[in-house]
XYZ file of C-alpha atoms in Angstrom:
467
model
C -121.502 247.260 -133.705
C -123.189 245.224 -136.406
C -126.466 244.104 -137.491
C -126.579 240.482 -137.716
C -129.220 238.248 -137.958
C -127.896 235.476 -136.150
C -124.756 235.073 -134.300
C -122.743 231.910 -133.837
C -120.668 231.250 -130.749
C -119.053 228.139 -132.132
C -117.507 225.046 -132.133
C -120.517 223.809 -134.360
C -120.431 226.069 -137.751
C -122.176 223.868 -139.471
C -125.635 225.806 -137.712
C -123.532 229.176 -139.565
C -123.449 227.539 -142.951
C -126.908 226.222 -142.537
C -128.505 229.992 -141.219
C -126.869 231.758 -144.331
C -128.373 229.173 -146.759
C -131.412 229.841 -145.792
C -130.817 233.453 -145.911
C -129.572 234.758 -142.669
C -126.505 236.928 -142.257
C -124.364 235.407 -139.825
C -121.379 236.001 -137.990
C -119.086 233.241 -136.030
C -117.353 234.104 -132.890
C -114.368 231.693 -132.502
C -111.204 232.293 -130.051
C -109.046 229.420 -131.940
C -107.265 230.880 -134.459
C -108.098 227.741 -136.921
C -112.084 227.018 -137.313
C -113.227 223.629 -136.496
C -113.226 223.485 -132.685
C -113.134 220.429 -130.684
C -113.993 217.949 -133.398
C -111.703 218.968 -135.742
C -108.415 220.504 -133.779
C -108.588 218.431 -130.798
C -110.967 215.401 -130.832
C -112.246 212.899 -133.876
C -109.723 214.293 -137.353
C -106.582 214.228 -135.349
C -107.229 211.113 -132.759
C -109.019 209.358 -135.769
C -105.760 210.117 -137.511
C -103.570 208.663 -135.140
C -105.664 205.903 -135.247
C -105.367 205.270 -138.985
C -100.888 205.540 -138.371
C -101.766 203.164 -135.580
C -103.264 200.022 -137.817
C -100.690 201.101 -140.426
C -97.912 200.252 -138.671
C -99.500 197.329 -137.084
C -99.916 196.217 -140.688
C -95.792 196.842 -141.310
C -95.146 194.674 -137.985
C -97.486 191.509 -139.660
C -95.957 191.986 -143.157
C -95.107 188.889 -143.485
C -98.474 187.565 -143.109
C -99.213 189.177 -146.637
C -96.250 188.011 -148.192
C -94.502 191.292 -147.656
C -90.593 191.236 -147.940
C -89.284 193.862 -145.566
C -85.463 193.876 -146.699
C -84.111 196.127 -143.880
C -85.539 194.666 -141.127
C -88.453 195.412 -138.444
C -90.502 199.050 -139.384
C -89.807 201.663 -137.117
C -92.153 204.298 -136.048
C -91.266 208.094 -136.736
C -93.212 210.252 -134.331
C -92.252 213.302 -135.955
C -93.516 211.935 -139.319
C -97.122 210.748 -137.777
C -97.412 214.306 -136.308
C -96.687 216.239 -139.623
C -99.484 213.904 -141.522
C -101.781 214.462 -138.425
C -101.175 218.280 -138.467
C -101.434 218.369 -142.438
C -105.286 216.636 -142.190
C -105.853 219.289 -139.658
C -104.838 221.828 -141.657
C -106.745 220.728 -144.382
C -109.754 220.528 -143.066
C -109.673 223.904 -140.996
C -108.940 225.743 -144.471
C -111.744 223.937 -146.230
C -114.288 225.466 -143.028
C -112.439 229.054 -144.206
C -113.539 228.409 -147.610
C -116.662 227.541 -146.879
C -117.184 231.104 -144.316
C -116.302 232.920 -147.448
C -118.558 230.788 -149.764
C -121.428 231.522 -147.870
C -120.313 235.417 -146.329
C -120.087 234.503 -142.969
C -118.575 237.052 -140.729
C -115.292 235.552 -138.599
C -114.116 237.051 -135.863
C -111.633 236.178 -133.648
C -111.983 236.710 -129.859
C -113.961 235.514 -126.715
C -117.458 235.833 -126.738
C -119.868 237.166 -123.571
C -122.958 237.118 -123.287
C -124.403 241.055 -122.530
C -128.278 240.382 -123.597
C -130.494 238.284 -125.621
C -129.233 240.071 -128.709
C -126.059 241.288 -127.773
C -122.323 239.589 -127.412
C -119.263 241.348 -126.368
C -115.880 240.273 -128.273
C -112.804 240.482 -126.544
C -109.769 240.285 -128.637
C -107.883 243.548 -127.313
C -110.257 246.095 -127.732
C -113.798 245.015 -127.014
C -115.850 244.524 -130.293
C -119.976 245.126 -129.611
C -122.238 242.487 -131.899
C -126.250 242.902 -131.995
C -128.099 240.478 -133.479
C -131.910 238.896 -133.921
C -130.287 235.206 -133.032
C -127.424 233.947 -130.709
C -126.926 230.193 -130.577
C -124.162 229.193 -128.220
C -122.163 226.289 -129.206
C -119.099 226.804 -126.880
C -118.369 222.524 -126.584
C -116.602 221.530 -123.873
C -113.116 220.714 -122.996
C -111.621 217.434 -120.764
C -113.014 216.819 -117.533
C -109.892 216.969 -114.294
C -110.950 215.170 -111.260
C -109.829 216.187 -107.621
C -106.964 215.109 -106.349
C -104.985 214.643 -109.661
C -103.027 217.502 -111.062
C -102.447 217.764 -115.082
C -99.271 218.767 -115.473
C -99.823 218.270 -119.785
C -96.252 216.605 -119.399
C -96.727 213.010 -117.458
C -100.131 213.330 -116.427
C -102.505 214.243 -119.313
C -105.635 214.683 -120.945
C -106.396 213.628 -124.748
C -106.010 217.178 -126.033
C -102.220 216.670 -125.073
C -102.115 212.424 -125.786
C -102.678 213.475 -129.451
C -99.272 215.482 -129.441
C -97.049 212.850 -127.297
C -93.695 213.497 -129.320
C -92.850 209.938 -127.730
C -94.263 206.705 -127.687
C -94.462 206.074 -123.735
C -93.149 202.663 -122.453
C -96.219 202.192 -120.119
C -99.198 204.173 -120.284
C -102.090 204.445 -117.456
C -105.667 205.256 -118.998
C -107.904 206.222 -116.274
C -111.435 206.421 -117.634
C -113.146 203.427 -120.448
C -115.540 205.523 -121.863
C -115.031 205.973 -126.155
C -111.554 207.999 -125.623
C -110.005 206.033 -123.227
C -110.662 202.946 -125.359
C -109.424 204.459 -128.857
C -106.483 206.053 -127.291
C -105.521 202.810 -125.245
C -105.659 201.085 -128.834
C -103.575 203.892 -130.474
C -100.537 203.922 -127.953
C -100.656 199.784 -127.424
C -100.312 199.379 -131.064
C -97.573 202.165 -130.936
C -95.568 199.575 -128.507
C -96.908 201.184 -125.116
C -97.639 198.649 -122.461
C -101.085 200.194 -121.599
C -103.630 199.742 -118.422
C -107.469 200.785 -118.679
C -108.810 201.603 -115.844
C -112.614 202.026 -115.047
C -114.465 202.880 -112.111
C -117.908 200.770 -113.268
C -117.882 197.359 -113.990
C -117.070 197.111 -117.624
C -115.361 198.746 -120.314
C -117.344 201.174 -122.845
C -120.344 201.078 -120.065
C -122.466 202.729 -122.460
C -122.211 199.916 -124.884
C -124.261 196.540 -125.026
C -122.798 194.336 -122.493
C -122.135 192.187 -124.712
C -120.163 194.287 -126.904
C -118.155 195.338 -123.837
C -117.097 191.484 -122.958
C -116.251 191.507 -126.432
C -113.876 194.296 -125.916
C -112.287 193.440 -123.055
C -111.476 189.518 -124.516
C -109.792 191.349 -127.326
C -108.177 193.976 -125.356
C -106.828 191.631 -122.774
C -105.787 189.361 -126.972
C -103.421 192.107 -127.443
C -102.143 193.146 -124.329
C -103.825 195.415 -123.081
C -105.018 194.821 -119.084
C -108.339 196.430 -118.073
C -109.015 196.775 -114.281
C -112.991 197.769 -114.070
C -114.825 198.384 -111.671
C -111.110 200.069 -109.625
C -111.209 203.349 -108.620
C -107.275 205.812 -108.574
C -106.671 206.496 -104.922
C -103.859 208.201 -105.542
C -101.466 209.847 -108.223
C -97.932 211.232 -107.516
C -95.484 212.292 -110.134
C -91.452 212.745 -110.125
C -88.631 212.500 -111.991
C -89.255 208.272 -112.419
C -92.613 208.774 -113.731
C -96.106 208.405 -112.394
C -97.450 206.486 -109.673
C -100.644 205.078 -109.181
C -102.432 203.418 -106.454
C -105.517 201.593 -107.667
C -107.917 199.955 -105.164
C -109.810 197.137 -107.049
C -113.471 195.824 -106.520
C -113.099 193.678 -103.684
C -110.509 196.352 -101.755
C -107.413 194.978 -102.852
C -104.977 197.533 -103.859
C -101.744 197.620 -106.204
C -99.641 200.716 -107.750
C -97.372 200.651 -110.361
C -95.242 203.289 -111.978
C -95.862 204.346 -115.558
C -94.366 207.094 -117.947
C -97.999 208.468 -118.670
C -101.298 208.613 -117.236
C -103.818 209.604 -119.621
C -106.935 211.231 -117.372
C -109.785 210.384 -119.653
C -113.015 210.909 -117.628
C -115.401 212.830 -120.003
C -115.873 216.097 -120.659
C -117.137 219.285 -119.369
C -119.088 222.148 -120.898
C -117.289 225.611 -122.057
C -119.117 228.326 -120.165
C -117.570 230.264 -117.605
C -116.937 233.815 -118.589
C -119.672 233.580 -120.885
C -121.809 235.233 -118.531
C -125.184 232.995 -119.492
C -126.437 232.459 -115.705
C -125.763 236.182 -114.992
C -127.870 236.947 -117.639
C -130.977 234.867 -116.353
C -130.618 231.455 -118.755
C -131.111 228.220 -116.841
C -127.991 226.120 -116.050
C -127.696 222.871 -114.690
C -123.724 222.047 -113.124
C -122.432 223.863 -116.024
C -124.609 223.033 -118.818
C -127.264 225.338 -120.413
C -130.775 223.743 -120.016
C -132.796 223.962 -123.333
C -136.283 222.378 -124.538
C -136.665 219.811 -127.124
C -135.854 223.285 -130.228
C -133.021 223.935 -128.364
C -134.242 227.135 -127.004
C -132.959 228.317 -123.562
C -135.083 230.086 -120.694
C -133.999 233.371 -122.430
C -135.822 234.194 -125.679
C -133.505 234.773 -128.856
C -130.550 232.903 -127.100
C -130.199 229.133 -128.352
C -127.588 226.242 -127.222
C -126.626 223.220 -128.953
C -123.531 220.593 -128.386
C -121.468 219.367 -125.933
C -122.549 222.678 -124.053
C -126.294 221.757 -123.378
C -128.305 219.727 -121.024
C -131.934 217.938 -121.954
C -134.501 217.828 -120.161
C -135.061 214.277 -120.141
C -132.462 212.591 -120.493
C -128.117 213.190 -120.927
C -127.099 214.304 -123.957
C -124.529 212.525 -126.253
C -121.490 214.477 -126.481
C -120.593 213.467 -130.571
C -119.762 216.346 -133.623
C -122.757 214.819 -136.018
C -125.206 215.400 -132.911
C -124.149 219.183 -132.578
C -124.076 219.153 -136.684
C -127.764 217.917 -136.540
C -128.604 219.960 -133.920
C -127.172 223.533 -135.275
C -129.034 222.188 -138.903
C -132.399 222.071 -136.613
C -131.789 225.366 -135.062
C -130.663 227.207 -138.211
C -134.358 225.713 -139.723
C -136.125 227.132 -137.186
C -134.815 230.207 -136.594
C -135.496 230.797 -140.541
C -139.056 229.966 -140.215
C -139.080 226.498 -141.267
C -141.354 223.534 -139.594
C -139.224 221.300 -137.733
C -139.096 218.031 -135.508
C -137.237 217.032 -132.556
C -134.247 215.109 -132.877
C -135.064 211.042 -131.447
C -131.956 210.312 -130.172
C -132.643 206.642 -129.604
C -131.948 206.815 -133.253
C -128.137 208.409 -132.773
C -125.787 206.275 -133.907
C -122.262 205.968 -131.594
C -118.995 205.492 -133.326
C -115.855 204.128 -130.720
C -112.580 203.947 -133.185
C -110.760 201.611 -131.196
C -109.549 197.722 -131.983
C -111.695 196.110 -132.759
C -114.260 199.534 -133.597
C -117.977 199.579 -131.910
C -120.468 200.827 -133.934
C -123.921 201.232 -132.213
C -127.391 202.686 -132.415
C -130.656 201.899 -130.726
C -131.868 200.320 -127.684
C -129.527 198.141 -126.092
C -131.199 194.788 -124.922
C -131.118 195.721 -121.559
C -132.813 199.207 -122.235
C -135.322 197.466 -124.258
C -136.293 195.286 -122.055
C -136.337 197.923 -118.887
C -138.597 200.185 -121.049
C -140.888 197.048 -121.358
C -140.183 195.855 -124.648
C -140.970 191.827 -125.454
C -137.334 191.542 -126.709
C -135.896 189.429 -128.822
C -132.120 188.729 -129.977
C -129.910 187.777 -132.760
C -126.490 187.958 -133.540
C -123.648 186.936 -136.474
C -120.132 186.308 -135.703
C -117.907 188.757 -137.840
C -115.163 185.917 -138.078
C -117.136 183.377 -140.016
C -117.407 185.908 -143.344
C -114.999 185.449 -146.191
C -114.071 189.236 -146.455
C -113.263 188.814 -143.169
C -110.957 186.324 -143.456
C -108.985 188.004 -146.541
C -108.633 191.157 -144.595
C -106.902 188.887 -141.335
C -109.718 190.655 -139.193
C -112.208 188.022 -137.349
C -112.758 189.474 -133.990
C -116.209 191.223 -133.130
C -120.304 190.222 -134.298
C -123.234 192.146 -134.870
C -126.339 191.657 -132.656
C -129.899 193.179 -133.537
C -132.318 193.502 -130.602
C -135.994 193.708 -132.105
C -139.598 193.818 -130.557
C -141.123 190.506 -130.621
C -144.889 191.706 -131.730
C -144.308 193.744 -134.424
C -140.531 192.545 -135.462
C -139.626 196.358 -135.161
C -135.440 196.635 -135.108
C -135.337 198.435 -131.657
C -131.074 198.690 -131.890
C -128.058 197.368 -133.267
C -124.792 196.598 -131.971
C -121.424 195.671 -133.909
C -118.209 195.391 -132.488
C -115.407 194.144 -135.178
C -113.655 195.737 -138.589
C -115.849 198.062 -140.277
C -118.671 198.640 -137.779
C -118.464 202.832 -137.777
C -118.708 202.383 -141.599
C -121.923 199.508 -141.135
C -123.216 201.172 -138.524
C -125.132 204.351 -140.634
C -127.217 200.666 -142.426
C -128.293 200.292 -139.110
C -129.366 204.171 -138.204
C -131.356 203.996 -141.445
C -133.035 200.705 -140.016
C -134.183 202.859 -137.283
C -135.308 205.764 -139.027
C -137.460 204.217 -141.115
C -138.904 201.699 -138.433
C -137.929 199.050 -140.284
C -138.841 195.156 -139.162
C -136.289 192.596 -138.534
C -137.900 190.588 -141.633
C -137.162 193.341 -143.928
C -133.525 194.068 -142.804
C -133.541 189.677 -143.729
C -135.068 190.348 -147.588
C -132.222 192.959 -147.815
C -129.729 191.918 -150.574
C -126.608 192.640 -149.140
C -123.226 191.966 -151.428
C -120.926 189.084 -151.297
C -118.388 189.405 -150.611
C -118.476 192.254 -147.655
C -118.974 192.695 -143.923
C -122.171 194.208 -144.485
C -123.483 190.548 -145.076
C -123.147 190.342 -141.277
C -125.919 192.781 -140.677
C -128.257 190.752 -142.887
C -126.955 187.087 -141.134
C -127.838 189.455 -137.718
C -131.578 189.670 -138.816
C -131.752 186.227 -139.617
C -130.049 184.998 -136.134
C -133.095 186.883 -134.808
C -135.537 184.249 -136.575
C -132.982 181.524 -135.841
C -132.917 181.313 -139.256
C -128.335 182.460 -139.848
C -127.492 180.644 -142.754
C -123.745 180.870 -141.977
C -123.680 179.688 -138.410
């Protein structure tokens, strides 16, 4: 039985590092052996990863485009090889989170966490371990979302926490689900040599997304080969010893099924909380999630959630590691005393690794316009810059929807090389309310895709110098 301050259910330590700076004594319940959690074990390092092998070896295939000589022929992939460098980031990363525990004297213990009171958790890792403490913040994540009817058997039919281990490239691979993973891992195994299908229940691809960044997506997906059958919903899924087959009814009723080595279910995610024992214990759920107000406090005092694992009140809540990381920063702040502000979220920027990459933050136009806004538009094609051109990447354009009135920059949205790197430009845009006309008298460098962002603003005043 201890006396801790605060105590950490994670998968987001970074509200553990954050509540011993600012002098709390902390200790982090975790039931992976490696710290990290989703983020870092099963979601952005390692897919991310994968990613990078991916446009490597898609660089080896076009060698000769860059006057590369490849003496002994065509480049081969080595799945073994890619797994050992994936693993090895991994491992990296989780022993620089152990550093950091000890840096900062954070408590780690290993078990599964329940919830017994507002300032008591029960560790079970053979015999049961009492904590007490001031604080709990719950940060349990969540793991991939089955849907009925379709049995995971982590073999043929799987979810990304087993795509990221295939120890084969499939032939043909099924994706069921558009959304940011289905995209990036669609990208990974086509450039692997998979022959890969997308499908999506809505209408479009990355529905999330500006629709004009998911046309964009889909002409350059259906560029490299991979076919994308929206608005089609899986009527059925049977397995056996010639792989997987799939019955898709399209949009207008039509059906077709086809038989694939791997379907990939990725449908979203669901929050971590059974057997945590929060709704016996009186805090407010909604279908799973824990409800919390706009500090992150839940309807029982001393017992905070943040992450995948939460629900807003107003409105869904992104399921991304730097929202959790800004979230468990806000809750560590105010738990120490400190004055605090809610997080806007209109101002979160979204990140989708695949091919081209999506980078995103802001008001879409048609959310802009629904909430009333007098909108106006510009937008830069990537392809017409020269660093473009040298890096043989010309797909994709950045569009900036701003408020007519007061030239406010309500969002931006880039899809082409770069854009997760350009996007954080466009989050600072936000946070600082910038105008359209100030984003134009930015000097940005020549030359670099960033220029794009600049040509963006100046599309909006029909003033692009490049187009």
């Amino acid at each position: 039985r201890g006396g801790h301050r605060c105590g950490c259910i994670p998968r987001c330590y970074v509200a553990a590092i954050r509540a011993s700076q600012l002098g709390k004594k902390v200790a982090v319940v975790e039931k992976q052996q490696s710290l990290g959690g989703t983020c870092l074990i099963w979601g952005c390092i390692p897919t991310k990863a994968l990613l990078e092998h991916a446009h490597a070896f898609q660089m080896f295939q076009h060698a000769s485009d860059w006057g590369v000589a490849l003496p002994y022929g065509a480049p081969a992939l080595d799945m073994r090889l890619v797994h050992e460098r994936k693993d090895k980031i991994v491992t990296s990363l989780t022993k620089g989170i152990d550093f950091l525990f000890k840096k900062h004297k954070i408590d780690r213990i290993t078990g599964t966490a329940r919830l017994v009171g507002n300032s008591r958790v029960d560790v079970f890792e053979g015999e049961t371990q009492a904590l007490e403490a001031m604080d709990i913040i719950v940060a349990t994540g969540s793991s991939p979302r089955a849907l009925p009817g379709i049995e995971i058997d982590h073999a043929r039919i799987v979810t990304s926490d087993d795509a990221i281990h295939l120890a084969e490239v499939p032939k043909s691979l099924v994706v069921l689900g558009a959304g940011a993973v289905g995209v990036e891992f669609a990208s990974i195994y086509r450039r692997f040599g998979s022959e890969v299908t997308i499908v999506e229940l809505l209408p479009r691809l990355v529905p999330g997304e500006d629709d004009a960044v998911s046309a964009e997506l889909e002409k350059s997906f259906k560029k490299q080969g991979i076919r994308s059958l929206t608005g089609s919903k899986v009527v059925s899924v049977t397995s056996d010893a010639k792989g997987v087959r799939v019955k898709v009814k399209g949009p207008e009723g039509k059906s077709q099924s086809f038989v694939v080595d791997v379907l990939l279910v990725a449908t979203g995610r669901s929050p971590v909380t059974a057997g945590l024992g929060a709704e016996a214990l009186g805090v407010q759920m909604d279908n799973g999630y824990i409800r919390v107000d706009a500090m992150y406090r839940t309807s029982v005092p001393n017992i905070s959630a943040i992450g995948d694992v939460i629900a807003l009140e107003e409105r869904a809540h992104p399921q991304l590691a730097h929202v959790s990381s800004a979230e468990g920063v806000l809750v560590a702040e105010r738990l120490a005393g400190q004055e605090i502000h809610p997080l806007n979220y209109d101002h979160v920027p979204s990140c989708t690794y695949c091919d081209p990459e999506i980078g995103s933050v802001g008001l879409t136009e048609a959310e802009a316009t629904r909430r009333g806004f007098d909108v106006r538009v510009g937008a830069f094609p990537v392809g017409v810059l020269g660093r473009a051109k040298m890096a043989g990447e010309t797909a994709g354009f950045v569009k900036i929807v701003a408020e007519k009135r007061y030239d406010e920059v309500l969002g931006v949205h880039m899809i082409g090389p770069r854009s997760t790197e350009l996007v954080g430009e466009a989050a600072l845009a936000l946070r600082l309310e910038c105008t359209v006309e100030e984003l134009m008298k930015t000097i940005h460098a020549h030359p670099t895709f960033s220029e794009a962002v600049g040509e963006a603003a100046h599309a909006v005043h029909g003033a692009a110098i490049h187009v």
